[in-house]
Coordinates of C-alpha atoms and ligand atoms in Angstrom, one line a residue:
M12 CA -13.8 43.1 -4.5
S13 CA -10.5 45.0 -4.1
L14 CA -8.7 44.9 -0.8
P15 CA -6.6 47.5 0.9
P16 CA -2.9 46.9 -0.1
E17 CA -1.8 46.2 3.4
K18 CA -4.3 43.3 3.7
R19 CA -3.2 41.8 0.5
R20 CA 0.4 41.9 1.7
R21 CA -0.5 39.9 4.8
T22 CA -1.8 36.9 2.8
E23 CA 0.1 37.1 -0.5
D24 CA 3.7 37.8 0.3
A25 CA 6.5 37.3 -2.2
S26 CA 6.8 33.6 -1.4
T27 CA 3.1 32.8 -1.8
K28 CA 2.1 31.4 -5.2
R29 CA -1.3 30.7 -6.8
S30 CA -2.1 27.2 -7.8
N31 CA -3.7 26.5 -11.2
I32 CA -6.7 25.5 -9.1
W33 CA -7.9 29.0 -8.9
Y34 CA -11.6 29.6 -9.7
K35 CA -12.5 33.3 -10.2
D36 CA -15.9 32.7 -8.5
G37 CA -14.4 30.6 -5.7
S38 CA -15.5 31.5 -2.2
V39 CA -12.6 30.4 0.0
V40 CA -8.8 30.3 -0.4
L41 CA -7.0 27.3 1.0
Q42 CA -3.3 27.8 1.8
A43 CA -0.9 24.9 2.2
Q44 CA 2.7 25.7 2.6
N45 CA 3.2 28.6 0.2
T46 CA 0.5 27.7 -2.3
Q47 CA -3.0 29.1 -2.4
F48 CA -6.0 27.5 -4.0
R49 CA -9.2 29.4 -4.7
V50 CA -12.1 27.0 -4.4
H51 CA -15.7 26.7 -3.4
W52 CA -17.0 26.3 0.2
S53 CA -20.0 24.4 -1.2
L54 CA -17.8 21.7 -2.8
L55 CA -15.6 21.3 0.2
S56 CA -18.7 21.1 2.5
Q57 CA -20.4 18.6 0.3
N58 CA -17.4 16.2 0.5
S59 CA -16.1 16.8 4.0
S60 CA -17.8 17.2 7.4
F61 CA -14.7 19.1 8.7
F62 CA -15.2 21.8 6.1
R63 CA -19.0 21.8 6.6
D64 CA -18.5 22.5 10.3
L65 CA -15.8 25.1 9.5
E66 CA -18.0 27.0 7.1
D67 CA -20.7 27.2 9.8
L68 CA -18.3 28.8 12.3
P69 CA -18.5 32.6 12.6
Q70 CA -15.5 34.1 10.8
P71 CA -13.4 36.4 12.9
P72 CA -13.5 40.0 11.6
E73 CA -9.7 40.2 11.4
Q74 CA -9.4 37.0 9.3
P75 CA -7.1 37.5 6.4
T76 CA -8.7 37.5 3.0
V77 CA -7.6 37.3 -0.7
D78 CA -9.8 38.8 -3.3
G79 CA -12.6 38.9 -0.7
C80 CA -12.3 35.2 0.1
P81 CA -11.4 34.1 3.6
V82 CA -8.0 32.3 3.7
V83 CA -7.9 29.0 5.5
E84 CA -4.3 27.9 6.3
L85 CA -3.8 24.1 6.3
P86 CA -0.8 22.6 7.9
D87 CA -0.6 20.0 5.1
D88 CA 1.7 19.3 2.2
E89 CA 0.7 21.4 -0.8
F90 CA 0.7 18.4 -3.2
D91 CA -1.6 16.5 -0.9
V92 CA -4.1 19.4 -1.0
E93 CA -3.7 19.7 -4.7
F94 CA -4.4 16.0 -5.3
V95 CA -7.5 16.2 -3.2
L96 CA -8.9 19.3 -4.9
K97 CA -8.0 17.8 -8.3
A98 CA -10.2 14.7 -7.5
L99 CA -13.1 16.9 -6.2
Y100 CA -13.1 19.2 -9.3
T101 CA -12.3 16.5 -11.9
P102 CA -14.0 13.3 -11.0
S103 CA -12.6 11.6 -14.2
F104 CA -9.2 11.9 -12.4
L105 CA -10.4 9.1 -10.1
Y106 CA -11.7 6.9 -12.9
Q107 CA -8.1 6.0 -14.0
T108 CA -7.4 2.3 -13.5
A109 CA -4.1 3.0 -11.8
L110 CA -3.2 6.1 -9.8
P111 CA 0.3 7.1 -8.5
L112 CA 0.8 6.1 -4.8
A113 CA 1.4 9.8 -4.0
V114 CA -2.2 10.6 -5.0
I115 CA -3.6 7.6 -3.1
A116 CA -1.6 8.6 0.0
A117 CA -2.9 12.2 -0.2
H118 CA -6.5 11.0 -0.3
I119 CA -5.9 8.7 2.6
R120 CA -4.1 11.3 4.8
L121 CA -6.4 14.2 4.1
G122 CA -9.4 11.9 3.8
R123 CA -8.9 10.7 7.4
K124 CA -8.0 14.1 8.7
Y125 CA -10.8 16.2 7.2
D126 CA -13.3 13.4 6.6
F127 CA -13.3 13.4 2.8
R128 CA -15.1 10.1 3.2
E129 CA -15.6 9.1 -0.4
L130 CA -12.0 9.9 -1.5
L131 CA -10.8 8.0 1.5
D132 CA -12.9 4.9 0.8
L133 CA -11.9 4.8 -2.9
A134 CA -8.2 5.2 -2.0
V135 CA -8.3 2.5 0.6
A136 CA -10.1 0.2 -1.8
R137 CA -7.2 0.5 -4.2
L138 CA -4.8 -0.6 -1.5
T139 CA -7.0 -3.4 -0.2
F140 CA -7.6 -4.7 -3.8
E141 CA -3.8 -5.0 -4.2
H142 CA -3.5 -6.5 -0.7
P143 CA -6.4 -8.9 -0.2
T144 CA -7.0 -10.8 3.1
T145 CA -7.8 -14.2 1.5
L146 CA -5.5 -16.6 -0.4
Q147 CA -8.1 -17.0 -3.1
E148 CA -8.1 -13.3 -3.8
Y149 CA -4.3 -13.2 -3.6
D150 CA -4.0 -16.0 -6.2
A151 CA -6.3 -14.1 -8.5
L152 CA -3.8 -11.3 -8.8
P153 CA -1.4 -11.3 -11.8
K154 CA 1.8 -13.4 -11.4
P155 CA 4.5 -12.2 -11.5
Y156 CA 2.8 -9.5 -9.5
I157 CA 2.5 -6.0 -10.9
P158 CA 0.0 -3.7 -9.3
T159 CA -2.9 -2.7 -11.5
R160 CA -4.6 -0.1 -9.3
I161 CA -1.4 1.7 -8.3
V162 CA 1.2 3.0 -10.7
P163 CA 4.3 1.1 -9.7
H164 CA 7.6 2.9 -8.9
D165 CA 10.9 1.5 -7.6
S166 CA 10.2 2.0 -3.9
V167 CA 6.5 1.3 -4.1
R168 CA 6.6 -1.7 -1.7
F169 CA 8.4 0.3 1.0
D170 CA 6.1 3.3 0.5
I171 CA 3.0 1.1 0.8
V172 CA 4.2 -0.4 4.1
T173 CA 4.8 3.1 5.5
L174 CA 1.5 4.5 4.3
A175 CA -0.6 1.6 5.6
R176 CA 1.1 1.5 9.0
E177 CA 1.0 5.3 9.5
N178 CA -2.7 5.3 8.7
G179 CA -3.9 2.2 10.5
I180 CA -4.8 0.2 7.3
L181 CA -3.8 -2.9 9.1
S182 CA -5.3 -5.5 6.8
V183 CA -2.8 -4.5 4.1
L184 CA 0.3 -5.0 6.2
P185 CA 0.8 -8.8 6.2
L186 CA 1.0 -9.0 2.4
A187 CA 2.8 -5.6 2.1
Y188 CA 5.5 -6.9 4.4
Y189 CA 5.6 -10.3 2.6
R190 CA 6.1 -8.5 -0.7
V191 CA 8.9 -6.5 0.7
L192 CA 10.6 -9.7 1.8
R193 CA 10.0 -11.4 -1.6
T194 CA 11.6 -8.5 -3.5
T195 CA 14.5 -7.5 -1.2
H196 CA 15.9 -11.1 -1.4
S197 CA 18.2 -10.7 1.6
A198 CA 18.1 -9.2 5.1
D199 CA 20.5 -6.5 3.9
G200 CA 18.1 -5.4 1.3
L201 CA 15.6 -4.4 4.0
F202 CA 18.0 -1.7 5.2
Q203 CA 18.5 -0.1 1.8
H204 CA 17.4 3.4 0.9
L205 CA 15.6 3.6 -2.5
E206 CA 15.6 6.8 -4.5
R207 CA 12.2 8.0 -5.7
D208 CA 11.7 9.9 -9.0
D209 CA 11.5 13.2 -7.1
G210 CA 15.0 12.6 -5.5
T211 CA 13.6 11.8 -2.1
Q212 CA 14.5 8.5 -0.5
A213 CA 12.3 5.7 0.7
S214 CA 13.4 3.4 3.6
L215 CA 11.6 1.3 6.2
A216 CA 11.0 2.8 9.6
P217 CA 12.4 0.9 12.6
V218 CA 9.1 -0.7 13.5
D219 CA 8.6 -2.1 9.9
L220 CA 12.3 -3.2 9.8
R221 CA 11.9 -5.1 13.0
R222 CA 8.7 -6.9 11.7
C223 CA 10.3 -7.7 8.4
V224 CA 13.5 -9.0 9.9
S225 CA 11.6 -11.2 12.3
G226 CA 9.0 -12.3 9.7
R227 CA 11.8 -13.3 7.3
E228 CA 13.4 -15.4 10.0
K229 CA 10.2 -17.1 10.9
I230 CA 9.1 -17.9 7.3
L231 CA 12.6 -19.2 6.4
D232 CA 12.3 -21.4 9.5
V233 CA 9.0 -23.0 8.7
Q234 CA 8.7 -23.1 4.9
L235 CA 10.5 -26.5 4.6
K236 CA 8.7 -28.0 7.6
P237 CA 6.0 -30.7 7.2
G238 CA 2.7 -29.0 6.7
Y239 CA 4.1 -25.9 5.0
P240 CA 4.4 -25.3 1.2
C241 CA 7.8 -26.9 0.6
G242 CA 7.5 -29.6 3.3
W243 CA 7.1 -32.3 0.7
Y244 CA 10.8 -31.8 -0.4
R245 CA 11.8 -33.5 2.8
S246 CA 9.7 -36.7 2.5
R247 CA 12.4 -38.9 1.0
V248 CA 9.9 -41.7 0.4
P249 CA 6.8 -40.8 -1.6
G250 CA 3.3 -41.9 -0.4
P251 CA 2.1 -45.6 -0.3
N252 CA 0.4 -45.2 -3.6
C253 CA 3.5 -44.2 -5.5
T254 CA 4.1 -46.3 -8.6
G255 CA 7.0 -44.5 -10.2
L256 CA 9.3 -44.5 -7.2
E257 CA 12.6 -43.6 -8.9
H258 CA 11.3 -40.4 -10.7
C259 CA 9.3 -39.4 -7.7
V260 CA 12.2 -39.7 -5.3
E261 CA 14.5 -37.9 -7.8
L262 CA 12.2 -34.9 -8.0
R263 CA 12.1 -34.5 -4.2
E264 CA 15.9 -34.8 -4.0
K265 CA 16.4 -32.3 -6.8
C266 CA 14.0 -29.8 -5.2
L267 CA 15.8 -30.2 -1.8
R268 CA 19.2 -29.9 -3.4
T269 CA 18.3 -26.7 -5.2
Y270 CA 16.7 -25.4 -2.0
L271 CA 19.8 -26.1 0.1
D272 CA 22.0 -24.3 -2.5
A273 CA 20.1 -21.1 -1.7
V274 CA 18.7 -21.8 1.7
T275 CA 18.1 -18.1 2.5
T276 CA 15.6 -17.8 -0.4
L277 CA 12.2 -17.0 0.8
K278 CA 9.8 -19.5 -0.8
G279 CA 6.8 -18.4 1.3
L280 CA 3.6 -18.9 -0.6
M281 CA 5.3 -20.4 -3.6
K282 CA 3.0 -22.5 -5.7
F283 CA 4.1 -25.9 -7.0
R284 CA 3.4 -26.2 -10.7
L285 CA 3.5 -29.5 -12.7
T286 CA 5.2 -28.9 -16.0
S287 CA 5.3 -31.2 -19.0
N288 CA 8.9 -32.1 -18.0
T289 CA 8.0 -33.1 -14.5
E290 CA 8.0 -36.9 -14.4
L291 CA 5.8 -38.1 -11.6
C292 CA 3.5 -41.1 -11.1
A293 CA -0.2 -40.4 -11.0
A294 CA -0.3 -40.6 -7.2
C295 CA 2.5 -38.2 -6.6
A296 CA 1.1 -35.8 -9.3
Q297 CA -1.9 -35.6 -7.0
D298 CA -0.2 -35.7 -3.6
I299 CA 2.5 -33.0 -4.1
P300 CA 0.2 -30.2 -5.3
K301 CA -2.2 -31.2 -2.5
S302 CA 0.5 -31.0 0.1
N303 CA 1.8 -27.7 -1.4
A304 CA -1.8 -26.2 -1.4
A305 CA -2.4 -27.2 2.2
G306 CA 0.9 -25.7 3.1
R307 CA 0.1 -22.5 1.3
R308 CA -3.2 -22.2 3.2
R309 CA -1.4 -22.7 6.5
M310 CA 1.3 -20.2 5.5
W311 CA -1.4 -17.7 4.5
D312 CA -3.4 -18.2 7.8
E313 CA -0.2 -17.6 9.8
L314 CA 1.1 -14.7 7.7
P315 CA 0.1 -11.9 10.0
G316 CA 1.6 -13.7 13.1
F317 CA 5.0 -13.9 11.3
F318 CA 5.0 -10.1 11.4
D319 CA 3.8 -9.9 15.0
L320 CA 0.4 -8.8 13.9
P321 CA -3.0 -10.1 15.2
P322 CA -4.8 -12.8 13.1
W323 CA -6.5 -11.8 9.8
G324 CA -9.9 -11.6 11.5
E325 CA -8.7 -9.1 14.0
L326 CA -6.9 -6.9 11.5
K327 CA -9.4 -4.1 11.3
N328 CA -8.6 -0.9 9.4
E329 CA -8.7 2.1 11.7
L330 CA -10.5 4.5 9.4
Ligands
ZN422 ZN1 5.2 -41.3 -7.2

């Protein structure tokens, strides 16, 4: 249907551009920033209660149209809208093992806002897979850690923290903060600005900075204490069943010396591994991993508290 030229000008001025997502038989035009997408009401309604309700509202007679389709202006980022529409029209887009965080973020933001429930759940599942709430699941992730459900980029750890906090995905935060601490290596590193591929910069917001600085201090403070993962470094005398006293004392002293040389190194959940070069008596070869494992369980249980978050059981995602 052709429109009077004045009406076309109202909705398609010089700065407006058409996206590649432009179906000739589409029934509604979504506009985000300066980009228009011609899509189908039925598909939007099927996936979002917001658009289902909007479709049912009577359309005002003066509503702008393009090619006979009503124009719905969205106050959202054009790339966010594009990533949502891409997933709706090309389901194989979602089958990829890893997706860029920008896509996951778009599905979470618009999923929550417009109730694209399935997209939201799938996107959150990618984040929660990478940030489990149990030590067992954490240990099952590859080490050294590389995300498998999210395409990694240089500032991905900062960006995950921001995304999870802004969208109330609280269960992700303890491990997300912990990974920031493990990879920034120093308190200074928390304040850096990291450049993304598109030239924008990633940095931590004040609330995240405060939690990370405080968490770093608390973990450094406890990690060598008895009952925590590296607590066994400090027990100068091995247990009563130790039969290889000299070697066993030596290993503890060596670990403690190395630790003191880099006392600001965050060990956190570090796992003790017996190597073929580790000379220990049979009793210590059992006791040390046991003490380390108990310390790791305690460190994990207390992880949310180090970042001033409620315990794991109370960290509900606000979806
Ligand atoms: Zn021993």
